[in-house]
Amino acid sequence: DTAVSQTPKYLVTQMGNDKSIKCEQNLGHDTMYWYKQDSKKFLKIMFSYNNKELIINETVPNRFSPKSPDKAHLNLHINSLELGDSAVYFCASSLLPFATDTQYFGPGTRLTVL
Amino acid sequence: GDSVTQMEGPVTLSEEAFLTINCTYTATGYPSLFWYVQYPGEGLQLLLKATKADDKGSNKGFEATYRKETTSFHLEKGSVQVSDSAVYFCALSDPGGANSKLTFGKGITLSVRP
């Protein structure tokens, strides 16, 4: 009965590969997010979607492409992986698309690019 | 732009000690302020929040007061427990509408010894 789940939990891959991280929420929320946490633990928003529509797109390289097939899922596809992409990626969701609304986070996906 | 600064960690305390984790912010306008906590192996979860100056957020024995004059939102707890061991993130949200987003501080690891 996990609220926000991500797969995989760990991802180790070579530079230049393409990989995807999946996120699902069973809270009935309308808004979902992707965050990146770097090695110094800074957590920064990458994207947010509301009802499958993109509403926040921070300055993220276009190698990163989020896809929301329905309100309960927001996947992150990364092309041509680079060393600097190594980080922990968190998915989150909230009922409303306002930052004051409580966000519920998944457990994170640790991506290591070799 | 908006930013959040947290004190450097990690912090190690004995059980029943008093806890203060400092957080200051820089923002235009009147942000809402949050503390999120990440327990080992889990995603972040909201601990408490305050939406206007002088508001006090509280939850699970933790408190933080929104101080506009010092642009601070320090987290306190009178008597910590081993189960409080986690990473604590201070965050702010700009007052915008559907494009509003959370800006997080660096996160600080708290370890509580029995």
mmCIF file of C-alpha atoms in Angstrom:
data_model
loop_
_atom_site.group_PDB
_atom_site.id
_atom_site.type_symbol
_atom_site.label_atom_id
_atom_site.label_comp_id
_atom_site.label_asym_id
_atom_site.label_seq_id
_atom_site.Cartn_x
_atom_site.Cartn_y
_atom_site.Cartn_z
ATOM 1 C CA ASP A 1 0.000 0.000 0.000
ATOM 2 C CA THR A 2 2.957 2.304 -0.745
ATOM 3 C CA ALA A 3 1.739 5.816 -1.552
ATOM 4 C CA VAL A 4 4.456 6.857 -4.011
ATOM 5 C CA SER A 5 6.632 4.137 -5.468
ATOM 6 C CA GLN A 6 9.640 4.306 -7.785
ATOM 7 C CA THR A 7 11.454 1.668 -9.763
ATOM 8 C CA PRO A 8 14.206 0.810 -9.821
ATOM 9 C CA LYS A 9 15.659 1.693 -6.435
ATOM 10 C CA TYR A 10 19.207 1.493 -7.752
ATOM 11 C CA LEU A 11 20.408 1.963 -11.311
ATOM 12 C CA VAL A 12 24.017 1.542 -12.398
ATOM 13 C CA THR A 13 24.800 2.171 -16.042
ATOM 14 C CA GLN A 14 27.468 3.282 -18.461
ATOM 15 C CA MET A 15 27.895 6.734 -19.948
ATOM 16 C CA GLY A 16 25.991 7.189 -23.174
ATOM 17 C CA ASN A 17 23.214 4.738 -22.297
ATOM 18 C CA ASP A 18 19.512 5.573 -22.177
ATOM 19 C CA LYS A 19 17.542 4.694 -19.056
ATOM 20 C CA SER A 20 14.106 5.215 -17.537
ATOM 21 C CA ILE A 21 12.841 5.592 -13.987
ATOM 22 C CA LYS A 22 9.192 4.881 -13.264
ATOM 23 C CA CYS A 23 6.974 6.500 -10.659
ATOM 24 C CA GLU A 24 3.472 5.628 -9.563
ATOM 25 C CA GLN A 25 1.228 7.148 -6.904
ATOM 26 C CA ASN A 26 -1.955 5.611 -5.493
ATOM 27 C CA LEU A 27 -3.092 8.707 -3.592
ATOM 28 C CA GLY A 28 -5.408 10.010 -6.296
ATOM 29 C CA HIS A 29 -3.321 13.167 -6.622
ATOM 30 C CA ASP A 30 -3.415 15.404 -9.674
ATOM 31 C CA THR A 31 0.150 16.710 -9.518
ATOM 32 C CA MET A 32 3.447 14.857 -9.759
ATOM 33 C CA TYR A 33 7.061 15.997 -9.612
ATOM 34 C CA TRP A 34 10.602 14.909 -10.286
ATOM 35 C CA TYR A 35 13.429 16.142 -8.087
ATOM 36 C CA LYS A 36 17.182 15.599 -8.316
ATOM 37 C CA GLN A 37 19.335 15.341 -5.177
ATOM 38 C CA ASP A 38 23.045 15.780 -5.800
ATOM 39 C CA SER A 39 25.964 14.378 -3.840
ATOM 40 C CA LYS A 40 25.855 17.350 -1.445
ATOM 41 C CA LYS A 41 22.213 16.554 -0.656
ATOM 42 C CA PHE A 42 20.794 19.611 -2.425
ATOM 43 C CA LEU A 43 17.317 18.765 -3.659
ATOM 44 C CA LYS A 44 16.117 20.630 -6.735
ATOM 45 C CA ILE A 45 12.917 20.379 -8.709
ATOM 46 C CA MET A 46 13.195 19.282 -12.314
ATOM 47 C CA PHE A 47 9.606 18.956 -13.574
ATOM 48 C CA SER A 48 6.035 18.985 -12.411
ATOM 49 C CA TYR A 49 2.890 17.769 -14.115
ATOM 50 C CA ASN A 50 -0.719 18.517 -13.305
ATOM 51 C CA ASN A 51 -3.374 16.291 -14.854
ATOM 52 C CA LYS A 52 -0.779 15.011 -17.309
ATOM 53 C CA GLU A 53 0.155 18.552 -18.407
ATOM 54 C CA LEU A 54 3.670 19.914 -17.879
ATOM 55 C CA ILE A 55 3.555 22.973 -15.605
ATOM 56 C CA ILE A 56 7.113 23.347 -14.319
ATOM 57 C CA ASN A 57 10.195 22.697 -16.405
ATOM 58 C CA GLU A 58 13.334 23.937 -14.724
ATOM 59 C CA THR A 59 16.528 24.385 -16.706
ATOM 60 C CA VAL A 60 17.070 20.722 -17.290
ATOM 61 C CA PRO A 61 18.997 19.378 -20.308
ATOM 62 C CA ASN A 62 16.637 18.124 -22.987
ATOM 63 C CA ARG A 63 18.201 14.679 -22.582
ATOM 64 C CA PHE A 64 15.705 14.403 -19.709
ATOM 65 C CA SER A 65 12.162 13.775 -20.888
ATOM 66 C CA PRO A 66 9.307 13.190 -18.475
ATOM 67 C CA LYS A 67 6.242 11.332 -19.623
ATOM 68 C CA SER A 68 2.908 11.131 -17.881
ATOM 69 C CA PRO A 69 0.694 8.434 -19.430
ATOM 70 C CA ASP A 70 -1.995 9.089 -16.816
ATOM 71 C CA LYS A 71 -2.417 11.037 -13.594
ATOM 72 C CA ALA A 72 -1.031 8.214 -11.467
ATOM 73 C CA HIS A 73 2.251 7.820 -13.352
ATOM 74 C CA LEU A 74 5.165 10.087 -14.178
ATOM 75 C CA ASN A 75 8.176 8.443 -15.747
ATOM 76 C CA LEU A 76 11.577 9.988 -16.383
ATOM 77 C CA HIS A 77 13.576 9.003 -19.430
ATOM 78 C CA ILE A 78 17.199 10.047 -19.715
ATOM 79 C CA ASN A 79 19.101 9.849 -22.994
ATOM 80 C CA SER A 80 22.866 9.741 -23.459
ATOM 81 C CA LEU A 81 23.655 9.523 -19.761
ATOM 82 C CA GLU A 82 26.582 11.584 -18.463
ATOM 83 C CA LEU A 83 28.688 11.268 -15.321
ATOM 84 C CA GLY A 84 27.052 14.395 -13.914
ATOM 85 C CA ASP A 85 23.655 12.711 -14.021
ATOM 86 C CA SER A 86 24.690 10.521 -11.085
ATOM 87 C CA ALA A 87 22.337 11.502 -8.264
ATOM 88 C CA VAL A 88 19.291 10.386 -6.340
ATOM 89 C CA TYR A 89 16.054 11.110 -8.187
ATOM 90 C CA PHE A 90 12.874 11.551 -6.183
ATOM 91 C CA CYS A 91 9.341 11.433 -7.461
ATOM 92 C CA ALA A 92 6.621 13.209 -5.480
ATOM 93 C CA SER A 93 2.937 13.969 -5.727
ATOM 94 C CA SER A 94 0.442 16.428 -4.276
ATOM 95 C CA LEU A 95 -3.299 16.877 -4.540
ATOM 96 C CA LEU A 96 -3.040 20.415 -5.908
ATOM 97 C CA PRO A 97 -0.396 22.079 -8.100
ATOM 98 C CA PHE A 98 0.622 24.546 -5.419
ATOM 99 C CA ALA A 99 3.888 24.295 -3.532
ATOM 100 C CA THR A 100 2.038 25.013 -0.281
ATOM 101 C CA ASP A 101 0.181 21.727 -0.705
ATOM 102 C CA THR A 102 1.838 18.798 1.072
ATOM 103 C CA GLN A 103 4.050 16.775 -1.216
ATOM 104 C CA TYR A 104 4.445 13.016 -0.769
ATOM 105 C CA PHE A 105 7.767 11.608 -1.861
ATOM 106 C CA GLY A 106 8.853 8.247 -3.140
ATOM 107 C CA PRO A 107 11.897 6.506 -1.647
ATOM 108 C CA GLY A 108 14.224 7.682 -4.407
ATOM 109 C CA THR A 109 16.215 6.070 -7.224
ATOM 110 C CA ARG A 110 19.987 6.170 -6.883
ATOM 111 C CA LEU A 111 21.460 6.514 -10.379
ATOM 112 C CA THR A 112 25.163 5.874 -10.838
ATOM 113 C CA VAL A 113 26.714 6.574 -14.215
ATOM 114 C CA LEU A 114 30.123 4.978 -14.774
ATOM 115 C CA GLY B 1 16.401 33.943 -6.639
ATOM 116 C CA ASP B 2 14.956 32.258 -3.597
ATOM 117 C CA SER B 3 17.319 30.240 -1.424
ATOM 118 C CA VAL B 4 17.411 28.340 1.857
ATOM 119 C CA THR B 5 20.492 27.963 4.043
ATOM 120 C CA GLN B 6 20.741 25.285 6.689
ATOM 121 C CA MET B 7 23.425 24.858 9.301
ATOM 122 C CA GLU B 8 26.216 22.451 8.487
ATOM 123 C CA GLY B 9 25.906 18.899 9.702
ATOM 124 C CA PRO B 10 25.912 16.180 10.681
ATOM 125 C CA VAL B 11 24.501 16.603 14.174
ATOM 126 C CA THR B 12 24.887 13.898 16.812
ATOM 127 C CA LEU B 13 22.972 14.098 20.084
ATOM 128 C CA SER B 14 22.225 11.865 23.031
ATOM 129 C CA GLU B 15 18.662 10.795 23.663
ATOM 130 C CA GLU B 16 16.606 13.434 25.545
ATOM 131 C CA ALA B 17 18.920 16.259 24.465
ATOM 132 C CA PHE B 18 17.542 19.561 23.160
ATOM 133 C CA LEU B 19 17.641 20.000 19.409
ATOM 134 C CA THR B 20 17.977 23.158 17.332
ATOM 135 C CA ILE B 21 18.529 23.055 13.582
ATOM 136 C CA ASN B 22 19.004 26.491 12.058
ATOM 137 C CA CYS B 23 17.396 27.556 8.808
ATOM 138 C CA THR B 24 17.447 30.977 7.163
ATOM 139 C CA TYR B 25 16.000 31.995 3.853
ATOM 140 C CA THR B 26 16.167 34.604 1.124
ATOM 141 C CA ALA B 27 13.008 35.273 -0.841
ATOM 142 C CA THR B 28 11.082 37.976 -2.598
ATOM 143 C CA GLY B 29 7.526 38.332 -1.390
ATOM 144 C CA TYR B 30 6.078 36.265 1.409
ATOM 145 C CA PRO B 31 6.965 32.589 1.137
ATOM 146 C CA SER B 32 5.540 29.679 3.073
ATOM 147 C CA LEU B 33 8.110 27.706 5.061
ATOM 148 C CA PHE B 34 8.416 23.978 5.637
ATOM 149 C CA TRP B 35 10.420 21.296 7.347
ATOM 150 C CA TYR B 36 10.534 17.941 5.610
ATOM 151 C CA VAL B 37 12.116 14.836 7.154
ATOM 152 C CA GLN B 38 13.593 11.775 5.477
ATOM 153 C CA TYR B 39 13.859 8.657 7.629
ATOM 154 C CA PRO B 40 16.375 5.992 6.566
ATOM 155 C CA GLY B 41 15.293 4.178 3.427
ATOM 156 C CA GLU B 42 12.180 6.308 2.935
ATOM 157 C CA GLY B 43 11.084 9.327 0.925
ATOM 158 C CA LEU B 44 10.740 12.805 2.379
ATOM 159 C CA GLN B 45 7.619 13.586 4.370
ATOM 160 C CA LEU B 46 6.252 16.868 5.613
ATOM 161 C CA LEU B 47 7.052 17.471 9.281
ATOM 162 C CA LEU B 48 5.530 20.921 9.757
ATOM 163 C CA LYS B 49 4.874 24.179 7.969
ATOM 164 C CA ALA B 50 4.026 27.840 8.526
ATOM 165 C CA THR B 51 2.409 30.059 5.952
ATOM 166 C CA LYS B 52 2.803 33.556 7.407
ATOM 167 C CA ALA B 53 4.993 35.591 9.722
ATOM 168 C CA ASP B 54 4.846 34.639 13.420
ATOM 169 C CA ASP B 55 3.022 31.386 12.653
ATOM 170 C CA LYS B 56 4.325 28.395 14.578
ATOM 171 C CA GLY B 57 4.265 24.972 12.965
ATOM 172 C CA SER B 58 4.368 21.931 15.230
ATOM 173 C CA ASN B 59 4.232 18.159 14.907
ATOM 174 C CA LYS B 60 5.604 15.142 16.823
ATOM 175 C CA GLY B 61 7.148 17.435 19.460
ATOM 176 C CA PHE B 62 8.982 19.522 16.863
ATOM 177 C CA GLU B 63 8.313 23.253 16.521
ATOM 178 C CA ALA B 64 9.413 26.052 14.229
ATOM 179 C CA THR B 65 8.361 29.714 14.177
ATOM 180 C CA TYR B 66 8.266 31.833 11.022
ATOM 181 C CA ARG B 67 10.411 34.873 11.862
ATOM 182 C CA LYS B 68 10.198 37.466 9.130
ATOM 183 C CA GLU B 69 12.490 39.962 10.861
ATOM 184 C CA THR B 70 15.362 37.473 10.965
ATOM 185 C CA THR B 71 14.237 35.495 7.879
ATOM 186 C CA SER B 72 14.521 32.302 9.874
ATOM 187 C CA PHE B 73 12.572 29.111 10.545
ATOM 188 C CA HIS B 74 14.662 27.202 13.087
ATOM 189 C CA LEU B 75 13.538 23.692 14.043
ATOM 190 C CA GLU B 76 13.478 22.769 17.739
ATOM 191 C CA LYS B 77 12.575 19.790 19.871
ATOM 192 C CA GLY B 78 12.860 19.656 23.627
ATOM 193 C CA SER B 79 13.855 16.010 23.982
ATOM 194 C CA VAL B 80 14.993 13.966 21.004
ATOM 195 C CA GLN B 81 14.543 10.219 20.653
ATOM 196 C CA VAL B 82 16.544 7.624 18.748
ATOM 197 C CA SER B 83 13.621 7.402 16.328
ATOM 198 C CA ASP B 84 14.208 11.049 15.350
ATOM 199 C CA SER B 85 17.419 10.060 13.574
ATOM 200 C CA ALA B 86 16.861 11.218 9.998
ATOM 201 C CA VAL B 87 17.756 13.875 7.451
ATOM 202 C CA TYR B 88 15.944 17.192 7.923
ATOM 203 C CA PHE B 89 15.251 19.608 5.075
ATOM 204 C CA CYS B 90 14.116 23.192 5.393
ATOM 205 C CA ALA B 91 12.205 24.522 2.383
ATOM 206 C CA LEU B 92 10.249 27.506 1.161
ATOM 207 C CA SER B 93 7.611 27.959 -1.472
ATOM 208 C CA ASP B 94 7.091 31.105 -3.446
ATOM 209 C CA PRO B 95 3.545 32.466 -3.282
ATOM 210 C CA GLY B 96 2.870 31.900 -6.975
ATOM 211 C CA GLY B 97 -0.015 29.857 -8.324
ATOM 212 C CA ALA B 98 0.257 26.635 -10.256
ATOM 213 C CA ASN B 99 3.886 27.375 -11.095
ATOM 214 C CA SER B 100 4.918 27.662 -7.468
ATOM 215 C CA LYS B 101 7.677 25.340 -6.391
ATOM 216 C CA LEU B 102 9.581 24.255 -3.311
ATOM 217 C CA THR B 103 13.153 25.423 -2.826
ATOM 218 C CA PHE B 104 15.035 23.149 -0.439
ATOM 219 C CA GLY B 105 18.016 23.654 1.785
ATOM 220 C CA LYS B 106 20.913 21.228 1.812
ATOM 221 C CA GLY B 107 19.520 18.826 4.380
ATOM 222 C CA ILE B 108 21.165 17.949 7.666
ATOM 223 C CA THR B 109 21.645 14.489 9.115
ATOM 224 C CA LEU B 110 20.643 14.038 12.739
ATOM 225 C CA SER B 111 21.853 10.970 14.651
ATOM 226 C CA VAL B 112 20.504 10.341 18.158
ATOM 227 C CA ARG B 113 22.446 7.971 20.411
ATOM 228 C CA PRO B 114 20.656 5.874 23.062
#
